[in-house]
PDB file of C-alpha atoms and ligand atoms in Angstrom:
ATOM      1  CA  UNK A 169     -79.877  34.699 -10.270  1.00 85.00           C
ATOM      2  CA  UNK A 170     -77.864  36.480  -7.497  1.00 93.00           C
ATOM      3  CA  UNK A 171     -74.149  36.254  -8.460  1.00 96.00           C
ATOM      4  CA  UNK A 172     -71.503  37.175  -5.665  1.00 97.00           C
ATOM      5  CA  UNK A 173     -68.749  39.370  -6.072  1.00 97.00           C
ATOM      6  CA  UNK A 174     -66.596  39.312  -3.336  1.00 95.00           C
ATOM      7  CA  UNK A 175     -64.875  42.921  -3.752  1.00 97.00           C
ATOM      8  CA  UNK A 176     -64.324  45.096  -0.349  1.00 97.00           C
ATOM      9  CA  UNK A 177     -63.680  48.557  -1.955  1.00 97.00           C
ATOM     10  CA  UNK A 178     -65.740  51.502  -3.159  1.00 97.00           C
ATOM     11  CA  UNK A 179     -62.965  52.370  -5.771  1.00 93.00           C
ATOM     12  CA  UNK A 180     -61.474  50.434  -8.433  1.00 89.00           C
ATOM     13  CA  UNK A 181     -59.589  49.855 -10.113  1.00 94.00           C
ATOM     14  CA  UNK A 182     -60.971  46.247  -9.843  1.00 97.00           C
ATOM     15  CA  UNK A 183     -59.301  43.564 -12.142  1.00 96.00           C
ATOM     16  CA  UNK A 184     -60.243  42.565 -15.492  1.00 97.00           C
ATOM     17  CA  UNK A 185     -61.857  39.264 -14.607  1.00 97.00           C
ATOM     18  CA  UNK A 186     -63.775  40.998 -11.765  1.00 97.00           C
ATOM     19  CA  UNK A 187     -65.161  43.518 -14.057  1.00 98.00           C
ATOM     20  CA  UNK A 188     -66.333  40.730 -16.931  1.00 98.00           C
ATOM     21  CA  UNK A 189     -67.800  38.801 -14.812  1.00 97.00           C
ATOM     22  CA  UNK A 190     -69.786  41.787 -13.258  1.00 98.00           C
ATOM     23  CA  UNK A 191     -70.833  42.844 -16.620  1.00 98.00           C
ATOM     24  CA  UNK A 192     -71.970  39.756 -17.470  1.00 98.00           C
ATOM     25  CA  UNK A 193     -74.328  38.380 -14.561  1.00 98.00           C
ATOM     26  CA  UNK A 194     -75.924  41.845 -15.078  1.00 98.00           C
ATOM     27  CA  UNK A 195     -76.898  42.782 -18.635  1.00 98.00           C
ATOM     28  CA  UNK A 196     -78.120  38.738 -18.416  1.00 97.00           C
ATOM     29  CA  UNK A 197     -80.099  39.594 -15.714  1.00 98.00           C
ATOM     30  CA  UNK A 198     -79.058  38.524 -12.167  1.00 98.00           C
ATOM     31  CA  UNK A 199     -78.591  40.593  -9.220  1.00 98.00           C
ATOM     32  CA  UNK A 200     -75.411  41.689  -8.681  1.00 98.00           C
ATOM     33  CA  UNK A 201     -74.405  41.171  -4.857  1.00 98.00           C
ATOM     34  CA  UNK A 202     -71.715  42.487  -2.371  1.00 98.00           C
ATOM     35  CA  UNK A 203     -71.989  40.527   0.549  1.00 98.00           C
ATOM     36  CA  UNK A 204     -68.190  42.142   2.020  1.00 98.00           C
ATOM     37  CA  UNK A 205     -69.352  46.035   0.845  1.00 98.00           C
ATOM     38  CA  UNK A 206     -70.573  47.521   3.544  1.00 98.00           C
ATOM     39  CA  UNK A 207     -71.936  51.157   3.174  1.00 98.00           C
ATOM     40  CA  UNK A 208     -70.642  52.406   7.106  1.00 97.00           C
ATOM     41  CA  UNK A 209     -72.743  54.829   8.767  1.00 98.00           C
ATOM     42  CA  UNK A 210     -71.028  57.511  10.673  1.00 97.00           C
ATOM     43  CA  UNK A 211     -71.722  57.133  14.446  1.00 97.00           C
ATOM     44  CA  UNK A 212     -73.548  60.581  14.466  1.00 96.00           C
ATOM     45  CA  UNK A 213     -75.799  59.756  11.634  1.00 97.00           C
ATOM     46  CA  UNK A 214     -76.925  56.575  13.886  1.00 97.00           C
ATOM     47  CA  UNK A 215     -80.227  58.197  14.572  1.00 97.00           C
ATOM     48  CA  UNK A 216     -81.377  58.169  11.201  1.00 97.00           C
ATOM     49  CA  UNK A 217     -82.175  54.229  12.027  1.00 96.00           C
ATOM     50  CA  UNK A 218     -85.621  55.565  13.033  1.00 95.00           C
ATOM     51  CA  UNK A 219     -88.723  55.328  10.431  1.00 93.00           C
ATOM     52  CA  UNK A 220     -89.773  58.373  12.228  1.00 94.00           C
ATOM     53  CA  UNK A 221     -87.506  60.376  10.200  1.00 95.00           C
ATOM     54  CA  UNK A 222     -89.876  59.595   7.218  1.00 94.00           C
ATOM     55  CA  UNK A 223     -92.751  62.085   7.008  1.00 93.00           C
ATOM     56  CA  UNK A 224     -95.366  59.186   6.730  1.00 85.00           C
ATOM     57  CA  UNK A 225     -96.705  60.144   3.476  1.00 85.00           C
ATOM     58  CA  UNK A 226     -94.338  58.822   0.605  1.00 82.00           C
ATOM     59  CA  UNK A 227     -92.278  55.374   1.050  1.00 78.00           C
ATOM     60  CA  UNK A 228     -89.054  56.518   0.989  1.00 91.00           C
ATOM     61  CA  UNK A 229     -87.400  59.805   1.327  1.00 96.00           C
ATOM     62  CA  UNK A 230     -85.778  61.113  -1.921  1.00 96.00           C
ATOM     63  CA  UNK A 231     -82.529  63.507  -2.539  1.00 96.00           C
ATOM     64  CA  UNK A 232     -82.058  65.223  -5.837  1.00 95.00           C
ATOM     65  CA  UNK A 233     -78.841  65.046  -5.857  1.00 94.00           C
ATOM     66  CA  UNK A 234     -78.217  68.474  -8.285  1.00 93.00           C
ATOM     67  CA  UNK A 235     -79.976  70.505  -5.685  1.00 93.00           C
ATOM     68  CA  UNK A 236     -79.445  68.467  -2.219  1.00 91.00           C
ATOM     69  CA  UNK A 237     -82.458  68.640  -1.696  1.00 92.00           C
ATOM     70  CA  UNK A 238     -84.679  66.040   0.005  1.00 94.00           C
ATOM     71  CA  UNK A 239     -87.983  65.039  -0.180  1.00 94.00           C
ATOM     72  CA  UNK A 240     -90.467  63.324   2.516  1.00 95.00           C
ATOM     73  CA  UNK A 241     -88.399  63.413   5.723  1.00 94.00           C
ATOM     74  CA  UNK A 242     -90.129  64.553   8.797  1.00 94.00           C
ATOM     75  CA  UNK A 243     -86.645  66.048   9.744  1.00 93.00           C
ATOM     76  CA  UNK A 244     -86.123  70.083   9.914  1.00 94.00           C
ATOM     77  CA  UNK A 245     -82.653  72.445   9.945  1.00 95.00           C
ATOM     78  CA  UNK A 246     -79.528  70.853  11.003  1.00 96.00           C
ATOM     79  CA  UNK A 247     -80.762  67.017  11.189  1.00 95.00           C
ATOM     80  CA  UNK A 248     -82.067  67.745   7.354  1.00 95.00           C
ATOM     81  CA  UNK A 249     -78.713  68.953   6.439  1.00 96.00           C
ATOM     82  CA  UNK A 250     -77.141  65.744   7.800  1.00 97.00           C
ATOM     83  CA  UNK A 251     -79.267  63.403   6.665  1.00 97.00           C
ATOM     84  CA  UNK A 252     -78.894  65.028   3.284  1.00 97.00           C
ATOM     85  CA  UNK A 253     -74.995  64.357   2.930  1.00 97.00           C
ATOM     86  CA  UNK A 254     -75.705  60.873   4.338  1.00 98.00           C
ATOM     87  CA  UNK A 255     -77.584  60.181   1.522  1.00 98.00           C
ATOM     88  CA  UNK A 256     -75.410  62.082  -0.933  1.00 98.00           C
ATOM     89  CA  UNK A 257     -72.395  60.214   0.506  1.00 98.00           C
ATOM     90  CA  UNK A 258     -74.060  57.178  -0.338  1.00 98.00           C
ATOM     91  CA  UNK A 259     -74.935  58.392  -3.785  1.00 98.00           C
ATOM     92  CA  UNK A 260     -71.791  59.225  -4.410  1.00 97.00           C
ATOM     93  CA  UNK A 261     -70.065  56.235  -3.148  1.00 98.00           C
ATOM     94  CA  UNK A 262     -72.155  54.264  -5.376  1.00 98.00           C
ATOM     95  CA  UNK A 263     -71.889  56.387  -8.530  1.00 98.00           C
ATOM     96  CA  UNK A 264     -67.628  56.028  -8.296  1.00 97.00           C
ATOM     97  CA  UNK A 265     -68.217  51.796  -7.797  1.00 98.00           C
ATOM     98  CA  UNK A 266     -70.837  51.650 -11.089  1.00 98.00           C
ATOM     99  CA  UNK A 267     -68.055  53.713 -13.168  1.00 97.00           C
ATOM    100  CA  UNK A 268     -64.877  51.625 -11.820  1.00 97.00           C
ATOM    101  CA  UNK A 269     -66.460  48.130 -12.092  1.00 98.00           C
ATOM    102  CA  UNK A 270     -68.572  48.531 -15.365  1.00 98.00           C
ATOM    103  CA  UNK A 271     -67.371  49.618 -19.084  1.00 97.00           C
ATOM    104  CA  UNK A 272     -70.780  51.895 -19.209  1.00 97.00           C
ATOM    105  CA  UNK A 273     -69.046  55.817 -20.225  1.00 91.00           C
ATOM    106  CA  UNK A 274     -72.128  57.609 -19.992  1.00 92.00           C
ATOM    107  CA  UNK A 275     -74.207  56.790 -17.110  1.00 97.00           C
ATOM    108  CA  UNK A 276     -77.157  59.046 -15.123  1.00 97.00           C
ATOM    109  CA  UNK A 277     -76.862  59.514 -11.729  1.00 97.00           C
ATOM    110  CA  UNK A 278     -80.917  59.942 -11.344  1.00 97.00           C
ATOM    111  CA  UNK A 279     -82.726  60.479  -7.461  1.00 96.00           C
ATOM    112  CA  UNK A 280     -80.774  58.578  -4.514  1.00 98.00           C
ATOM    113  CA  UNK A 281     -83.388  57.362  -1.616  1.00 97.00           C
ATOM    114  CA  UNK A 282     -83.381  56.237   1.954  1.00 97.00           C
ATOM    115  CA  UNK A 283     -85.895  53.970   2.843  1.00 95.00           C
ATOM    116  CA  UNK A 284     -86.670  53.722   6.611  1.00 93.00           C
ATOM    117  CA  UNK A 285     -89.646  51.860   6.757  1.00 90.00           C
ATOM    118  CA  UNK A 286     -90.080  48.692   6.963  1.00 86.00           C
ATOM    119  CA  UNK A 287     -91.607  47.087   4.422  1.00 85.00           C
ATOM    120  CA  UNK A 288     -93.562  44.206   5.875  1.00 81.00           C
ATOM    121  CA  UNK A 289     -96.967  45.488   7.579  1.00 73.00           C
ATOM    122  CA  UNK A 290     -97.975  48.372   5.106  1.00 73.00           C
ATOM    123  CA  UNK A 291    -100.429  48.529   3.255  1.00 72.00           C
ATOM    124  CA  UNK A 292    -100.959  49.721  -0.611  1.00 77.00           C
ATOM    125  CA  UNK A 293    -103.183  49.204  -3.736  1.00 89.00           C
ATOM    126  CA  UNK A 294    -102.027  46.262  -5.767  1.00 91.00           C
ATOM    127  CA  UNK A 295    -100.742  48.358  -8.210  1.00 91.00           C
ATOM    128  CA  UNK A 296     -98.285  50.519  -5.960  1.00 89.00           C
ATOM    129  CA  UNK A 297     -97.336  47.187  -4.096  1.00 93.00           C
ATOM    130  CA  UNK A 298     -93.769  46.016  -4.414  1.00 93.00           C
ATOM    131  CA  UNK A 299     -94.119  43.178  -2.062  1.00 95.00           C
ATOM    132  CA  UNK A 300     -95.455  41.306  -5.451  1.00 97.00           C
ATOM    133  CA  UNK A 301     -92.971  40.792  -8.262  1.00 98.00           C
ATOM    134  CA  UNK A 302     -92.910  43.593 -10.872  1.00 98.00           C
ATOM    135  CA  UNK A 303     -90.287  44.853 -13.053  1.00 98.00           C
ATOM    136  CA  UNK A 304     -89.542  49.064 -12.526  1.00 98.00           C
ATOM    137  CA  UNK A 305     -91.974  51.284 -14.582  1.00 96.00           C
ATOM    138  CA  UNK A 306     -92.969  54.474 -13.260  1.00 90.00           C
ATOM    139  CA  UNK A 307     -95.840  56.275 -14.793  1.00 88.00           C
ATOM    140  CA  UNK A 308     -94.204  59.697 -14.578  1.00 89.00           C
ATOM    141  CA  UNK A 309     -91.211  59.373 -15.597  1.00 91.00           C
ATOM    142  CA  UNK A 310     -90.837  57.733 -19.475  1.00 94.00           C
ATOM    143  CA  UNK A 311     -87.884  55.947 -20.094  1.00 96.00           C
ATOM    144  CA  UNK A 312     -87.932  55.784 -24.070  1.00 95.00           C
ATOM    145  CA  UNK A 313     -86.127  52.757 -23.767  1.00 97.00           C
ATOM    146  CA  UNK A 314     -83.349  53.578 -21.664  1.00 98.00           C
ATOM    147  CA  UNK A 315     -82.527  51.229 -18.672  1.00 98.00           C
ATOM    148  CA  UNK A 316     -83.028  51.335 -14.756  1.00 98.00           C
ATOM    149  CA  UNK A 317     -79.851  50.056 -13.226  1.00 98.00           C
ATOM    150  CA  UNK A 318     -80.158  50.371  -9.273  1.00 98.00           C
ATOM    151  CA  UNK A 319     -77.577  50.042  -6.590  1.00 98.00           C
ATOM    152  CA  UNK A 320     -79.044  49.330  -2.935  1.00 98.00           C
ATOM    153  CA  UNK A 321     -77.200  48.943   0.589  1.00 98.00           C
ATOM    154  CA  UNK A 322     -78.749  47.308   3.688  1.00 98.00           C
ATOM    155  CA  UNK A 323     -77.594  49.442   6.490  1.00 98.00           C
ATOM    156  CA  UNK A 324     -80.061  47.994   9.202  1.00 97.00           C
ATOM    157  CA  UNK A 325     -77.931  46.651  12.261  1.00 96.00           C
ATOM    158  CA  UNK A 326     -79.442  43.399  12.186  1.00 95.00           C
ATOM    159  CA  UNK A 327     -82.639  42.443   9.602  1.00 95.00           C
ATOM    160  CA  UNK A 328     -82.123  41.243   6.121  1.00 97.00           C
ATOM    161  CA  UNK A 329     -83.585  42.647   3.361  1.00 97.00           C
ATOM    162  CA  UNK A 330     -85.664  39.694   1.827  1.00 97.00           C
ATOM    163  CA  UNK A 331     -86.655  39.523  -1.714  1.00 98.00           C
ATOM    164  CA  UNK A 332     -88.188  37.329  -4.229  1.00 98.00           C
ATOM    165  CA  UNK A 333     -86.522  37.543  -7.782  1.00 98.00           C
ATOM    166  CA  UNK A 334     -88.991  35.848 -10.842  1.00 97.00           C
ATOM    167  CA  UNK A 335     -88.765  34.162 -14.093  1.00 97.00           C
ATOM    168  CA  UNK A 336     -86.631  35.500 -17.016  1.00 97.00           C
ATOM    169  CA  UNK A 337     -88.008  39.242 -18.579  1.00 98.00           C
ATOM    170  CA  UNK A 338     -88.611  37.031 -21.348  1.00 98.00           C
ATOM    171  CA  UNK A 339     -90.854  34.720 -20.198  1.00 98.00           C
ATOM    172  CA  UNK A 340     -92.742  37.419 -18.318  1.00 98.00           C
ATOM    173  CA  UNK A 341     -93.314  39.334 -21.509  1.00 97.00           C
ATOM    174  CA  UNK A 342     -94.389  36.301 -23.434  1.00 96.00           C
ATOM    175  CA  UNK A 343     -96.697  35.193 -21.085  1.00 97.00           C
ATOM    176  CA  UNK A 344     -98.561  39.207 -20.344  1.00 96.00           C
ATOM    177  CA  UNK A 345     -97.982  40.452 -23.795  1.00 94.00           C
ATOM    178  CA  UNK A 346    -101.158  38.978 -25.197  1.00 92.00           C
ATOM    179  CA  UNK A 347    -103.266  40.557 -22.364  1.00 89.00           C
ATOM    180  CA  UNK A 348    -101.578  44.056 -22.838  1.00 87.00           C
ATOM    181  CA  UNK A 349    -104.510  46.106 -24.951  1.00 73.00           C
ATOM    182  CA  UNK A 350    -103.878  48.612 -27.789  1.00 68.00           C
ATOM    183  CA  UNK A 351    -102.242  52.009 -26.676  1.00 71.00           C
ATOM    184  CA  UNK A 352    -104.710  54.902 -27.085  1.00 68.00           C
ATOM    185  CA  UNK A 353    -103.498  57.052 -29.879  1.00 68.00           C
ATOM    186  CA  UNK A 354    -103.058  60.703 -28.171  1.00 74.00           C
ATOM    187  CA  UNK A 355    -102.795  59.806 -24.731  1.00 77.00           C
ATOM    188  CA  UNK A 356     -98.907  60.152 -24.255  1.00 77.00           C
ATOM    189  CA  UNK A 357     -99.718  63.403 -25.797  1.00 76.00           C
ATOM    190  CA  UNK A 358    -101.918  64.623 -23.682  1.00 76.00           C
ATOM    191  CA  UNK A 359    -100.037  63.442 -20.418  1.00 75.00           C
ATOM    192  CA  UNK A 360     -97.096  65.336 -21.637  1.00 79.00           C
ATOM    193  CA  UNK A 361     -99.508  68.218 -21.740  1.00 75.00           C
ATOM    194  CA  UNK A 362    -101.060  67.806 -18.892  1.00 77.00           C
ATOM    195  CA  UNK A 363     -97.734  67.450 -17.174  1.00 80.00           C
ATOM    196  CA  UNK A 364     -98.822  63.759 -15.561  1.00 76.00           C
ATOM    197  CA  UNK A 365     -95.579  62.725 -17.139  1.00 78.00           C
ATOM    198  CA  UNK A 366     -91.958  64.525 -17.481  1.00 81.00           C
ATOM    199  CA  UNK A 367     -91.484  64.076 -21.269  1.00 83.00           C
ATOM    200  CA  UNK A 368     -93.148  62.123 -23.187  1.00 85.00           C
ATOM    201  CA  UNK A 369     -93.794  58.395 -22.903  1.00 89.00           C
ATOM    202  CA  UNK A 370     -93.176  56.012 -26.133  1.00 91.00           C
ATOM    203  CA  UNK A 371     -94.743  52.609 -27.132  1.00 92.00           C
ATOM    204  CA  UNK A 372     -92.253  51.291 -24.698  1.00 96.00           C
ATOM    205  CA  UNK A 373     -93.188  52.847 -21.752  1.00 95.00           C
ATOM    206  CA  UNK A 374     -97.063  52.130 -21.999  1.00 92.00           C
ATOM    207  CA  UNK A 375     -95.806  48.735 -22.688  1.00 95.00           C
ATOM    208  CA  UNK A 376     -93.835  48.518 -19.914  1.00 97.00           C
ATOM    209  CA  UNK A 377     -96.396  49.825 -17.452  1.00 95.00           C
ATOM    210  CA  UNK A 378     -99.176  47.568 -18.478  1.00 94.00           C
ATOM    211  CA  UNK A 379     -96.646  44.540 -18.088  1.00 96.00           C
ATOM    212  CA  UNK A 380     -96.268  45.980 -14.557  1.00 97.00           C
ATOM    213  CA  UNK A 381     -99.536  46.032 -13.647  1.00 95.00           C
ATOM    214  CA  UNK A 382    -100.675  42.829 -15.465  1.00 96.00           C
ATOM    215  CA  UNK A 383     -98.214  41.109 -13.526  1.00 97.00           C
ATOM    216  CA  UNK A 384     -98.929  42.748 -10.024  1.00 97.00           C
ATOM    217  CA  UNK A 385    -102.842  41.915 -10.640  1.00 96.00           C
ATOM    218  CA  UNK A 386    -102.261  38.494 -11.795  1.00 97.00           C
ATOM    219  CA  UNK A 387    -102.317  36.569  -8.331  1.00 97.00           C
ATOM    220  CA  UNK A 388    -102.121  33.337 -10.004  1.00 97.00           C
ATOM    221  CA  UNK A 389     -98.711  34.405 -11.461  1.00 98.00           C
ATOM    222  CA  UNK A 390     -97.783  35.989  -7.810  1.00 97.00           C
ATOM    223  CA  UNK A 391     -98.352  32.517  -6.286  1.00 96.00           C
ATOM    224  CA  UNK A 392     -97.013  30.111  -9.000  1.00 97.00           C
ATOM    225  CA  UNK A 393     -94.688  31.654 -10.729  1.00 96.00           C
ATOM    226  CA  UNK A 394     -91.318  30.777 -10.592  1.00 94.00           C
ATOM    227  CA  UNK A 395     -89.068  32.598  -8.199  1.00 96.00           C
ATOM    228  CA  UNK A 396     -86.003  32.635  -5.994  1.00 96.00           C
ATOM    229  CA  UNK A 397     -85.933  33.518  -2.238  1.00 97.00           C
ATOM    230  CA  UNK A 398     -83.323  36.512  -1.784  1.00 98.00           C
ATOM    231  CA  UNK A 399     -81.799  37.521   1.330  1.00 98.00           C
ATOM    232  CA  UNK A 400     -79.668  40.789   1.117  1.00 98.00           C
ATOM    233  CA  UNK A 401     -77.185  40.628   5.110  1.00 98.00           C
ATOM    234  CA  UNK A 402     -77.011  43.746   6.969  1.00 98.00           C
ATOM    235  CA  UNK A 403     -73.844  45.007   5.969  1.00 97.00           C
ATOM    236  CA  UNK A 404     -74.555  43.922   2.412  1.00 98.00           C
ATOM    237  CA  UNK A 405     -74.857  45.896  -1.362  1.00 98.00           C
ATOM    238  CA  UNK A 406     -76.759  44.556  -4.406  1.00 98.00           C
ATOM    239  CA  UNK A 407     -76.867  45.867  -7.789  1.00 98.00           C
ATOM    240  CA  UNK A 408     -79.458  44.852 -10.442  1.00 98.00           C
ATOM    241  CA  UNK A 409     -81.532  46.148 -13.640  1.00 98.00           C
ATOM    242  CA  UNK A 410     -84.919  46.542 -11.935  1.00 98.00           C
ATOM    243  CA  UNK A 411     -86.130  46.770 -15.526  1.00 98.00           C
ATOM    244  CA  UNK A 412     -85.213  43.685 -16.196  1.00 98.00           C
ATOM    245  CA  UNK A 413     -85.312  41.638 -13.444  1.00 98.00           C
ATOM    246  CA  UNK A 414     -88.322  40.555 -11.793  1.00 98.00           C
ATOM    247  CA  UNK A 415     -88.219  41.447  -7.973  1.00 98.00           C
ATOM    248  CA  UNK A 416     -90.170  41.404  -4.960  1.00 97.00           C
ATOM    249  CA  UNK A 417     -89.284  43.440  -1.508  1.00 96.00           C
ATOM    250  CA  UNK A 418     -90.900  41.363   1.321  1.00 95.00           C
ATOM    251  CA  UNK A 419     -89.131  42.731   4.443  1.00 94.00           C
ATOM    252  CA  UNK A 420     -86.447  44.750   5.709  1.00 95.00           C
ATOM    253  CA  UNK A 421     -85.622  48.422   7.232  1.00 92.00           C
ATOM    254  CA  UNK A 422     -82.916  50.755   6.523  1.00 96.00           C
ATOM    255  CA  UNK A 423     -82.085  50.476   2.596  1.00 97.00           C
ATOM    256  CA  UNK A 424     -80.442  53.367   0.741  1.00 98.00           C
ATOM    257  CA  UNK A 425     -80.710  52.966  -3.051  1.00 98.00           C
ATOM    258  CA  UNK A 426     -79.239  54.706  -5.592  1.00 98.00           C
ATOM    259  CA  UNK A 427     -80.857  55.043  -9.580  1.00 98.00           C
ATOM    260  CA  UNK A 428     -78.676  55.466 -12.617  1.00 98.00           C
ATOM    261  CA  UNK A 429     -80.138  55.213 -15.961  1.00 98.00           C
ATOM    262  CA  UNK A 430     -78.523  54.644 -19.658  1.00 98.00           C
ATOM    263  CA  UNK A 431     -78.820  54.199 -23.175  1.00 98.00           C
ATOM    264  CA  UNK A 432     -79.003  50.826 -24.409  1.00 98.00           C
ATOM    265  CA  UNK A 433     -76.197  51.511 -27.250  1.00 98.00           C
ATOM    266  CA  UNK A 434     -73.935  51.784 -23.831  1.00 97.00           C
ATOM    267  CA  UNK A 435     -74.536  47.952 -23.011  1.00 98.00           C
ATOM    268  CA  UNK A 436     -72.441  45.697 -24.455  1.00 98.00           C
ATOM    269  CA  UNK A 437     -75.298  42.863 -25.414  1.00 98.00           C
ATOM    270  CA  UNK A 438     -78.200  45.454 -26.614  1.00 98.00           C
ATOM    271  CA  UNK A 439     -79.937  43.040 -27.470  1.00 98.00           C
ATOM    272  CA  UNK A 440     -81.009  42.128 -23.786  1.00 98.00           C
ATOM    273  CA  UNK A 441     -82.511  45.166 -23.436  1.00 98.00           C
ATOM    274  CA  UNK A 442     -86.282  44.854 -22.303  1.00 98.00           C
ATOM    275  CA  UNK A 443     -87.051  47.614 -24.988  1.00 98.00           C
ATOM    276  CA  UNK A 444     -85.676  44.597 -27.666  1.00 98.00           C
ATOM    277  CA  UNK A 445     -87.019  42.151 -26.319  1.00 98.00           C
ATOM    278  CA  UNK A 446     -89.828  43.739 -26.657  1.00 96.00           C
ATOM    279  CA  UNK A 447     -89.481  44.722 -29.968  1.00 96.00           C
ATOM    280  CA  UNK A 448     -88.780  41.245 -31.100  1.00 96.00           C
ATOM    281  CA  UNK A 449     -92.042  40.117 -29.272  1.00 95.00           C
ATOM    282  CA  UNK A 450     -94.111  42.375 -30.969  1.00 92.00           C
ATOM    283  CA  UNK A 451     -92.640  42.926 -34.043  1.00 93.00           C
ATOM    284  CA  UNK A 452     -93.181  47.053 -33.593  1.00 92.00           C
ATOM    285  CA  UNK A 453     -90.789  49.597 -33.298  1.00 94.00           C
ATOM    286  CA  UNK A 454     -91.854  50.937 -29.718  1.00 94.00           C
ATOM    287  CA  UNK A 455     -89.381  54.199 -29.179  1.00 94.00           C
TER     288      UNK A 455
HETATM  289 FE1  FE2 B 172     -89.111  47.750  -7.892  1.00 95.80          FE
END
């Protein structure tokens, strides 16, 4: 479920064995960590260990990283600008390690975040929640089948970052599958319209979000299921397929994460993809 990888650099190139062995742990869905990576701060950018620098209204603050612009920080003028390339540096960093260690040629370099809350003590709908296990669906942004691969670094001085990682996708889909109820012809339309979602969604992502919520309102499954205590060091990187992978974030401060997404014909095993799963499950083409 959590698979080490002992490498120390941001750049490859990283050996042949390293870069199998990455591959595999991930498309088979473990997490991917870097206990001896750590993503260093400069000493001026310090005083963005502060979850006042969040502007209180979204969970994490957000850089697009075409425009350098960032979203949600309470932070004006200079600091902005600094906090900004702190993230982008980050972003960065992590886009050159996902090309050097992994065979993937095409791969999206999507929204980078900071996340300087902590996460124990708030307070959310169930839904919205990601203390509870879920796999990543967001309602407005459709996927069409292609996958969420995230990269996170813990850059608090001193707390972990705890999660819980679940069952198999597998065996999360077989069990909420039969609950899911029949997608309402002209809806994804309409959202599209509407502008609710950026493009449109497919079969797969209804699918997916009603296996995400099923699973966050099921507390029986939250309490029961199967599931592995995860503890990310300070100092430490982790890379995982949140679409895949069944996770929980209990506690912890001071996370940066960065999203790429790609085509499943990239992957080497396909087949693992949830969108195939899926597809065997149901028996329906869903994108
Ligand atoms: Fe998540």
């Amino acid at each position: 479920m959590k698979e080490e990888l002992p490498i120390t650099t941001w750049h490859g190139p990283y050996d042949a064995a390293t870069k199998a062995r990455a591959l595999a742990a991930l498309e088979s869905g473990n997490v991917l960590y870097f206990p001896n990576l750590p993503f260093r701060l400069l000493e001026s950018e310090t005083e963005f260990l502060d979850a006042r620098v969040a502007d209180g209204k979204a969970k994490n603050i957000s850089l697009d990283h075409t425009s350098g612009k960032i979203q949600a920080s309470s932070l004006t003028g200079e600091h902005a600008v600094r906090l900004a390339a702190m993230i982008e540096r980050f972003g960065s960093s992590a886009g050159a390690l996902v090309q050097g260690l992994l065979p993937y040629g095409d791969v999206e370099r999507a929204r980078t975040s900071f996340r300087p809350v902590q996460v124990k003590g708030r307070s959310y709908s169930k839904i919205s929640d990601d203390r509870l296990l879920h796999i990543d669906a967001f309602p407005s942004r459709p996927m069409q089948g292609r996958r969420i691969l995230r990269f996170f670094a813990n850059v608090a001085p001193v707390s972990h970052r705890h999660w819980h990682v679940g069952q198999p996708f597998e065996d999360f889909a077989r069990r909420f599958l039969p609950q899911v109820g029949p997608h309402l012809p002209g809806k994804s339309w309409l959202f599209e319209k509407l502008g609710v979602t950026r493009g449109r969604r497919s079969l797969y992502d209804e699918l997916m979000l009603s296996l995400h919520d099923a699973g966050k309102l099921d507390s029986d499954f939250q309490s029961n299921s199967l599931h592995q205590d995860v503890r990310f060091a300070p100092g430490s990187c982790w890379l995982v397929f949140t679409d895949q992978v069944l996770h929980a974030a209990l506690g912890g401060e001071f996370a940066l994460e960065q999203t790429f997404h790609l085509d499943i014909s990239q992957m080497a095993e396909p087949a693992r993809a949830p969108v195939r799963v899926l597809e065997r499950l149901s028996g329906k083409v869903l994108v």
